[in-house]
XYZ file of C-alpha atoms in Angstrom:
608
model
C -116.472 112.118 17.479
C -117.826 108.599 16.927
C -119.395 107.307 13.621
C -121.652 104.239 13.637
C -120.279 101.222 11.832
C -123.267 101.027 9.485
C -122.738 104.604 8.306
C -119.007 104.043 7.809
C -119.664 100.852 5.781
C -122.149 102.547 3.458
C -119.778 105.440 2.744
C -116.914 103.069 1.928
C -119.148 101.174 -0.519
C -119.933 104.451 -2.302
C -116.248 105.357 -2.570
C -115.449 101.896 -3.990
C -118.102 102.294 -6.727
C -116.737 105.722 -7.714
C -113.150 104.388 -7.828
C -114.074 101.515 -10.148
C -115.798 103.924 -12.479
C -112.749 106.192 -12.670
C -110.536 103.164 -13.451
C -112.728 102.149 -16.365
C -112.658 105.698 -17.771
C -108.832 105.832 -17.706
C -108.549 102.504 -19.572
C -111.050 103.596 -22.220
C -109.238 106.872 -22.964
C -106.013 105.156 -24.296
C -107.509 101.866 -25.395
C -106.878 102.366 -29.120
C -103.192 103.109 -28.642
C -102.831 100.059 -26.418
C -104.435 97.771 -29.014
C -102.320 99.112 -31.921
C -99.023 98.932 -30.011
C -97.924 95.630 -31.574
C -98.675 96.826 -35.135
C -96.244 99.769 -34.816
C -93.186 97.599 -33.966
C -91.466 97.151 -37.423
C -88.009 95.487 -38.101
C -87.164 94.973 -34.453
C -84.676 92.143 -35.200
C -82.720 94.320 -37.612
C -82.398 97.062 -35.077
C -81.104 94.580 -32.511
C -78.481 93.238 -34.970
C -77.406 96.764 -35.861
C -76.789 97.628 -32.163
C -75.031 94.306 -31.345
C -71.905 94.870 -33.472
C -70.693 98.085 -31.799
C -71.286 96.561 -28.394
C -69.152 93.506 -29.184
C -66.376 95.734 -30.507
C -66.464 97.791 -27.313
C -66.312 94.599 -25.242
C -63.131 93.431 -27.041
C -61.455 96.778 -26.438
C -62.344 96.681 -22.722
C -60.953 93.153 -22.345
C -57.673 94.215 -23.989
C -57.433 97.271 -21.775
C -58.146 95.159 -18.676
C -55.371 92.714 -19.596
C -52.883 95.568 -20.087
C -53.820 97.154 -16.778
C -53.563 93.806 -14.958
C -50.103 93.222 -16.480
C -48.916 96.641 -15.324
C -50.417 96.052 -11.864
C -48.640 92.712 -11.498
C -45.348 94.297 -12.521
C -45.905 97.111 -10.007
C -46.725 94.639 -7.196
C -43.604 92.612 -7.952
C -41.554 95.785 -7.832
C -43.092 96.779 -4.490
C -42.446 93.320 -3.056
C -38.802 93.456 -4.152
C -38.566 96.902 -2.645
C -40.089 95.773 0.658
C -37.804 92.754 0.768
C -34.805 94.965 0.087
C -35.935 97.382 2.816
C -36.370 94.495 5.251
C -32.940 93.131 4.441
C -31.496 96.611 4.792
C -33.233 97.066 8.185
C -31.868 93.728 9.405
C -28.414 94.678 8.174
C -28.630 98.021 9.939
C -29.916 96.263 13.091
C -26.967 93.867 13.058
C -24.530 96.710 12.420
C -26.054 98.863 15.176
C -26.066 95.932 17.609
C -22.455 95.093 16.890
C -21.525 98.772 17.152
C -23.317 99.205 20.490
C -21.840 95.950 21.774
C -18.367 97.169 20.927
C -19.128 100.538 22.488
C -20.350 98.943 25.720
C -17.268 96.750 25.960
C -15.051 99.759 25.238
C -16.770 101.787 27.981
C -16.449 98.890 30.429
C -12.761 98.670 29.564
C -12.427 102.362 30.378
C -14.218 101.722 33.674
C -11.844 98.855 34.506
C -8.865 101.097 33.723
C -10.304 103.847 35.924
C -10.906 101.391 38.776
C -7.381 100.034 38.423
C -6.103 103.586 38.724
C -8.386 104.875 41.531
C -9.543 101.693 43.272
C -12.958 101.068 44.857
C -12.474 102.526 48.318
C -11.768 105.996 49.663
C -13.055 107.802 46.600
C -13.503 111.535 46.777
C -16.978 112.939 46.194
C -15.942 114.293 42.791
C -14.419 110.970 41.768
C -17.532 109.112 42.891
C -19.757 111.537 41.021
C -17.762 111.253 37.788
C -17.701 107.473 38.048
C -21.464 107.227 38.511
C -21.933 109.534 35.528
C -19.843 107.121 33.473
C -21.947 104.227 34.772
C -25.084 106.068 33.731
C -23.645 106.484 30.236
C -22.805 102.771 30.061
C -26.317 101.948 31.277
C -27.908 103.968 28.470
C -25.829 102.036 25.919
C -26.696 98.746 27.597
C -30.361 99.706 27.383
C -29.947 100.228 23.614
C -28.138 96.924 23.354
C -30.908 95.058 25.144
C -33.475 96.677 22.863
C -31.606 95.637 19.702
C -31.145 92.086 20.964
C -34.822 91.777 21.836
C -35.784 93.133 18.415
C -33.594 90.640 16.532
C -33.853 87.681 18.871
C -34.490 85.349 15.883
C -31.256 86.257 14.086
C -28.433 83.758 14.623
C -25.739 86.422 14.531
C -27.462 88.364 17.329
C -27.999 85.189 19.293
C -24.235 84.736 19.245
C -23.862 88.197 20.834
C -26.222 87.329 23.713
C -23.553 85.797 26.018
C -21.343 88.873 25.588
C -24.328 91.112 26.333
C -25.254 89.115 29.451
C -21.694 89.384 30.697
C -21.721 93.148 30.152
C -25.047 93.519 31.975
C -23.804 91.464 34.909
C -20.604 93.489 35.067
C -22.521 96.758 34.990
C -24.902 95.525 37.702
C -21.983 94.747 40.006
C -20.414 98.132 39.361
C -23.688 99.926 40.015
C -24.244 97.988 43.257
C -20.808 98.965 44.536
C -21.229 102.585 43.488
C -24.743 102.906 44.951
C -23.624 101.292 48.211
C -20.724 103.755 48.476
C -22.913 106.731 47.567
C -25.545 105.786 50.167
C -22.988 105.342 52.918
C -21.332 108.659 52.020
C -24.670 110.439 51.687
C -23.771 111.611 48.164
C -27.219 112.377 46.763
C -25.989 113.335 43.285
C -24.148 110.037 42.870
C -27.158 108.155 44.226
C -29.366 109.858 41.657
C -27.018 108.898 38.795
C -26.983 105.277 39.972
C -30.768 105.153 40.177
C -31.052 106.635 36.708
C -28.669 103.956 35.460
C -30.723 101.204 37.132
C -33.858 102.629 35.526
C -32.196 102.628 32.113
C -31.299 98.947 32.297
C -34.644 98.039 33.891
C -33.128 96.490 37.022
C -34.958 98.344 39.809
C -35.040 95.260 42.030
C -31.251 95.219 42.433
C -31.255 98.909 43.378
C -33.963 98.298 45.973
C -31.928 95.473 47.485
C -28.823 97.689 47.703
C -30.806 100.456 49.415
C -32.242 97.896 51.800
C -28.861 96.396 52.774
C -26.782 99.563 52.774
C -29.206 102.068 54.259
C -32.282 100.526 55.893
C -30.938 97.361 57.533
C -28.304 99.227 59.615
C -30.978 101.651 60.856
C -33.347 98.825 61.807
C -30.611 96.758 63.448
C -29.485 99.739 65.531
C -33.020 100.244 66.854
C -33.401 96.562 67.753
C -29.958 96.522 69.373
C -30.911 99.520 71.516
C -34.152 97.801 72.505
C -32.375 94.608 73.508
C -29.716 96.558 75.388
C -32.455 98.401 77.260
C -33.995 95.076 78.286
C -30.670 93.809 79.505
C -30.249 96.913 81.647
C -33.846 96.758 82.880
C -34.795 100.074 81.273
C -37.324 98.417 78.931
C -39.958 95.715 79.557
C -38.935 92.144 78.914
C -41.914 91.400 76.668
C -41.787 91.891 72.885
C -43.542 95.257 72.637
C -43.512 96.551 69.068
C -44.973 100.018 69.609
C -41.779 101.780 70.796
C -39.601 99.771 68.384
C -41.669 100.603 65.297
C -42.035 104.211 66.342
C -38.255 104.596 66.668
C -37.716 102.747 63.385
C -40.076 105.075 61.559
C -38.302 108.122 62.953
C -34.892 106.787 61.927
C -36.139 105.834 58.475
C -37.630 109.267 57.898
C -34.359 110.877 58.926
C -32.146 108.549 56.885
C -34.292 107.895 53.818
C -36.653 110.861 53.653
C -34.728 112.757 50.977
C -34.214 109.637 48.885
C -37.919 108.797 49.061
C -38.915 112.298 48.011
C -36.508 112.111 45.074
C -37.778 108.767 43.780
C -41.461 109.710 44.154
C -41.130 113.197 42.600
C -43.411 113.472 39.517
C -40.652 114.699 37.161
C -37.809 112.529 38.418
C -38.466 109.549 36.160
C -37.792 107.225 39.109
C -41.367 106.252 39.963
C -40.588 102.653 39.011
C -38.763 102.205 42.335
C -40.754 100.949 45.319
C -38.356 101.739 48.144
C -41.116 101.896 50.762
C -42.212 98.310 50.122
C -39.200 96.453 48.760
C -36.532 98.209 50.832
C -37.925 99.714 54.039
C -40.846 97.425 54.875
C -38.962 94.329 53.715
C -36.060 95.128 56.056
C -38.361 95.896 58.983
C -40.358 92.713 58.414
C -37.298 90.465 58.242
C -35.408 92.023 61.147
C -38.387 92.160 63.509
C -39.373 88.573 62.684
C -35.836 87.306 63.365
C -35.069 89.425 66.449
C -38.525 89.712 68.091
C -40.426 86.570 67.046
C -42.615 86.668 70.141
C -44.158 89.933 68.976
C -46.230 88.051 66.386
C -47.370 85.286 68.729
C -51.106 85.307 69.598
C -50.434 83.183 72.685
C -50.723 86.293 74.875
C -53.782 88.041 73.396
C -53.249 91.304 75.283
C -49.722 91.763 73.946
C -50.739 90.500 70.516
C -53.474 93.077 70.026
C -51.189 95.860 71.237
C -48.459 94.809 68.805
C -50.930 94.346 65.966
C -52.314 97.841 66.375
C -48.787 99.268 66.527
C -47.951 97.387 63.314
C -51.068 98.652 61.535
C -50.260 102.199 62.645
C -46.747 101.733 61.263
C -48.197 100.632 57.910
C -50.570 103.608 57.890
C -47.662 105.973 58.456
C -45.707 104.344 55.625
C -48.724 104.727 53.350
C -49.034 108.395 54.316
C -45.517 108.926 52.944
C -46.712 107.966 49.434
C -47.172 111.067 47.295
C -49.011 109.395 44.415
C -51.702 106.792 44.018
C -49.282 104.655 42.007
C -46.758 104.615 44.866
C -49.529 103.782 47.341
C -50.741 100.841 45.246
C -47.169 99.636 44.669
C -46.598 99.562 48.445
C -49.728 97.501 49.045
C -48.918 95.117 46.200
C -45.352 94.488 47.374
C -44.412 91.006 48.670
C -43.136 92.548 51.918
C -46.548 94.092 52.644
C -48.274 90.750 52.166
C -45.618 88.945 54.231
C -45.945 91.436 57.080
C -49.725 91.024 57.217
C -49.581 87.215 57.062
C -47.406 87.085 60.171
C -50.402 88.166 62.257
C -52.444 85.024 62.922
C -55.787 86.722 63.501
C -57.723 83.454 63.285
C -55.682 81.978 66.140
C -56.162 85.148 68.169
C -59.927 84.963 67.714
C -59.989 81.298 68.698
C -58.284 82.156 71.988
C -60.624 85.068 72.577
C -63.597 82.862 71.753
C -62.658 80.399 74.458
C -61.920 83.219 76.879
C -65.266 84.970 76.227
C -67.674 82.076 75.697
C -66.088 79.711 78.235
C -67.450 81.364 81.420
C -70.965 81.586 79.978
C -70.934 77.958 78.912
C -69.662 76.885 82.330
C -72.357 78.868 84.174
C -75.261 77.567 82.060
C -73.998 73.984 82.438
C -74.640 74.026 86.208
C -77.655 71.929 87.295
C -79.042 74.710 89.491
C -79.235 78.480 89.508
C -76.206 80.254 90.965
C -76.526 83.791 92.236
C -73.922 86.513 91.884
C -71.406 86.748 94.703
C -70.842 89.859 96.780
C -67.443 90.447 95.195
C -68.988 90.439 91.706
C -71.588 93.060 92.629
C -68.987 95.832 92.533
C -68.712 95.580 88.738
C -72.383 94.731 88.192
C -73.940 98.017 87.084
C -77.070 96.247 85.750
C -77.650 94.644 89.174
C -77.961 91.208 87.606
C -78.627 88.471 90.146
C -77.735 85.212 88.385
C -74.314 83.992 87.345
C -75.327 83.076 83.745
C -76.789 86.543 83.235
C -73.662 88.216 84.563
C -71.484 85.957 82.390
C -73.498 86.922 79.311
C -73.207 90.627 80.144
C -69.449 90.383 80.624
C -69.074 88.321 77.427
C -70.987 90.850 75.327
C -68.960 93.713 76.755
C -65.739 91.875 75.946
C -66.770 91.471 72.304
C -66.657 95.246 71.759
C -63.962 96.172 74.284
C -60.973 98.138 73.007
C -58.569 95.554 74.346
C -60.310 92.683 72.531
C -62.075 93.879 69.371
C -60.188 94.092 66.080
C -61.697 95.589 62.945
C -60.526 92.813 60.567
C -62.410 90.344 62.802
C -65.638 92.371 62.884
C -67.650 89.604 61.217
C -66.384 86.973 63.652
C -67.131 89.100 66.724
C -70.615 89.924 65.364
C -71.248 86.202 64.925
C -69.990 85.539 68.451
C -72.420 88.127 69.852
C -75.324 86.387 68.124
C -74.141 83.004 69.395
C -73.910 84.279 72.978
C -77.437 85.697 72.899
C -78.778 82.530 71.307
C -77.035 80.325 73.888
C -78.474 82.258 76.820
C -81.973 82.299 75.309
C -81.770 78.556 74.656
C -80.666 77.960 78.251
C -83.730 79.802 79.570
C -86.097 78.175 77.063
C -84.739 74.683 77.741
C -85.158 75.081 81.491
C -88.703 76.438 81.287
C -89.670 73.754 78.779
C -88.412 71.007 81.078
C -90.398 72.510 83.966
C -93.548 72.632 81.865
C -93.091 68.953 80.960
C -93.739 67.657 84.458
C -90.813 68.743 86.619
C -91.663 68.824 90.344
C -92.642 72.112 91.964
C -91.246 73.110 95.376
C -94.467 71.923 97.049
C -94.038 68.482 95.443
C -90.349 67.944 96.142
C -91.058 65.587 99.036
C -93.472 63.531 96.965
C -91.532 63.072 93.704
C -88.185 61.331 93.341
C -85.842 63.464 91.174
C -84.092 60.323 89.917
C -87.426 58.952 88.750
C -88.281 62.059 86.773
C -84.866 62.185 85.151
C -84.962 66.008 85.318
C -81.583 67.638 85.575
C -82.512 71.154 84.356
C -81.931 74.208 86.534
C -85.659 75.011 86.448
C -86.811 71.577 87.584
C -86.901 72.524 91.271
C -86.587 76.297 90.953
C -88.646 78.381 93.340
C -90.778 81.314 92.132
C -88.237 83.644 93.729
C -85.475 82.148 91.585
C -87.662 82.349 88.489
C -88.343 85.973 89.347
C -84.588 86.618 89.270
C -84.466 85.000 85.831
C -87.280 87.274 84.631
C -85.650 90.387 86.125
C -82.325 89.565 84.481
C -84.073 88.934 81.152
C -85.737 92.339 81.264
C -82.486 94.078 82.241
C -80.448 92.370 79.519
C -83.106 93.035 76.867
C -83.203 96.740 77.692
C -79.391 97.025 77.891
C -78.748 95.251 74.561
C -81.218 97.517 72.793
C -80.336 100.877 74.360
C -76.585 100.600 74.944
C -74.942 97.547 73.420
C -76.298 97.661 69.858
C -75.452 101.388 69.308
C -71.893 100.660 70.421
C -71.660 97.596 68.210
C -73.109 99.494 65.258
C -70.411 102.110 65.712
C -67.801 99.350 65.559
C -69.306 98.136 62.281
C -69.630 101.584 60.686
C -66.763 100.894 58.246
C -68.796 98.140 56.573
C -71.277 98.800 53.728
C -74.698 99.951 54.846
C -76.473 96.837 53.585
C -74.090 94.612 55.582
C -74.680 96.592 58.773
C -78.422 96.401 58.221
C -78.219 92.640 57.722
C -76.276 92.236 60.975
C -78.755 94.534 62.716
C -81.635 92.367 61.522
C -79.936 89.233 62.896
C -79.217 91.027 66.167
C -82.882 92.034 66.425
C -83.916 88.402 66.014
C -81.474 87.354 68.744
C -82.780 90.089 71.027
C -86.357 89.008 70.361
C -85.375 85.486 71.394
C -84.499 86.942 74.804
C -87.711 88.901 75.236
C -89.722 85.906 74.023
C -88.671 83.979 77.145
C -90.272 86.509 79.486
C -93.755 85.052 78.936
C -92.847 81.401 79.653
C -90.911 82.435 82.781
C -93.950 84.398 83.984
C -96.212 81.430 83.315
C -93.906 79.194 85.368
C -94.043 81.646 88.288
C -97.848 81.882 88.059
C -98.134 78.090 87.937
C -96.166 77.627 91.160
C -97.984 80.432 93.013
C -101.349 79.161 91.809
C -100.541 75.697 93.114
C -99.636 77.164 96.513
C -102.867 79.169 96.680
C -104.951 76.178 95.640
C -103.413 74.164 98.509
C -105.031 76.612 100.937
C -108.364 76.458 99.116
C -108.479 72.659 99.338
C -108.951 72.990 103.105
C -112.311 74.768 102.521
C -113.951 71.476 101.510
C -114.150 70.486 105.203
C -116.175 73.611 106.012
C -118.971 72.568 103.653
C -119.138 69.078 105.195
C -119.279 70.537 108.695
C -122.375 72.574 107.936
C -124.052 69.675 106.201
C -123.582 67.185 109.059
C -124.539 69.615 111.818
C -127.397 71.983 112.453
C -125.141 74.987 112.736
C -126.474 78.075 110.995
C -124.815 79.351 107.820
C -121.940 81.792 108.417
C -122.583 85.492 108.060
C -118.924 86.645 108.143
C -116.015 85.749 105.856
C -114.020 82.729 106.895
C -110.547 83.306 108.265
C -109.300 81.008 105.476
C -110.142 83.638 102.852
C -107.389 85.953 104.018
C -104.819 83.209 103.591
C -105.742 82.266 100.022
C -103.501 84.926 98.443
C -100.898 84.806 101.185
C -98.368 82.957 98.911
C -98.758 85.730 96.285
C -98.330 88.492 98.874
C -95.322 86.745 100.343
C -93.749 86.376 96.922
C -94.244 90.018 95.963
C -92.816 91.053 99.315
C -89.553 89.179 98.815
C -86.435 90.836 97.405
C -86.784 88.803 94.231
C -90.401 89.894 93.764
C -89.509 93.523 94.283
C -86.845 93.304 91.583
C -89.517 92.615 88.993
C -90.622 95.551 86.921
C -94.134 96.872 87.649
C -95.426 95.396 84.419
C -94.000 91.999 85.380
C -95.592 92.229 88.844
C -98.945 92.892 87.204
C -98.468 89.823 85.052
C -97.709 87.677 88.106
C -100.913 88.957 89.738
C -102.737 86.892 87.133
C -102.862 84.262 89.895
C -105.953 86.021 91.265
C -107.809 85.723 87.986
C -106.909 82.030 87.703
C -108.227 81.332 91.230
C -111.478 83.122 90.485
C -111.933 81.216 87.259
C -111.370 77.867 89.003
C -113.550 78.353 92.132
C -115.982 81.161 91.466
C -117.439 80.163 88.130
């Protein structure tokens, strides 16, 4: 519902008039009381003085009470501060007493250990003796852990600082005892004693030393035995002389699982309290990395790409199998974060490997496009030429692209580099075709002009400078074959290789690949135009001879002809001859129709 502005304005004016009237009425009702208000206020100053005295008295009482409360509060705060200071002094005294007591206890326990060692010795211990000794070590380790905690808590106290050398000596002594006991327990296969030693290492927070003992006492002998067997097999001729890692790592993994499987399960068990150990990374992988690098250094060399990629894949499979042995996410992350894992990966020089592959893949293509003339495929090369390519550059490009995704060449960590190489190969081939056609369009001699133009004078060194239409037809046929193959077969295979990458990355690479493929198909038109230009020139050479026929009829009284001249049949003979050649037949039907544009050009030049 809409109300006109004039109506709304008039109604508001009426309401305003009524409101003013009501306001006046309200004022008039109580006007007398309002006027006589000041006359009713009598002895106001006296009333104020009468109320002021009690208020001042109350103020004095409140100030006195506030002072008393503040005095009591200050006394209470001073008492609390003295109490806190006394408690702090008491805590420090108790800390010093506890530290001294634990220090004495640790030294007493170590003295008992020394007496026990003097009585039993280190070697040839029975299983019960070894078990009881490791239990004692575990007890000492718990006390050492308390000692380290107390010393860290009171590190600013001079008296505790004086105890630090004694504590360090006790820790070092315990570490040596634990190393000897763990070494003996591992060699004897005494799992209970091993568990006590690991618990002791956990208590003192020295997991690294335990990992080193496990590495030297348990893993290194297993790894060295495998390498020794491999080298002995080479000496006897039972194994290949090259550094092949696959059988070595496979045997190592089997031996490690047999020798360390129970220990690994124990340390990675959720309720064991030993998850701080990283035996997979700091013991097993570290030993494998060091021993393989020292005994089989050639296994990491990218100088022989075929062996390198085989060894690299075997190494990555070995790492995957180690990772599969992790029972928790924490153990998995600890393995990947270990220095041995990083060291093992850095030994594989993937950048050097790709550089060698780059030269191996791109070299033949670069050599073939650098030739000054077109080179056809040899008979021997036709056996592996399923696309029936006819030119050496085209075959080199096809082989290079296939090599980029071949199982024996491609590596997933180098996916970006191989994708870039594919784009470079396509761009190089397209540039080679475009450069040749451009040079031909800029005045290079045609086959019919070769006897009239000096090649040295033109300065043309491009492959297309003196190319025949048959050779250009081979270029066009190869272009069509490569364009269809890259779209229907090569890109799906390459996309499968890149499937591990994020979708947006794959789409970006696919867009770049599409542009490179379009650069190939874009050369089909210029190649066709070059073929048409040469054929048109040949046909026009025949038509130039018809000028003499007109002069003959003009200078003589011969009647005009009533039948077609025999020259007419020979006008399109160059086109028919071209389409009848093997090169012409290799063109696709659509390309043959494009070449037939010669007829339209002749008609436009001589019939219009």
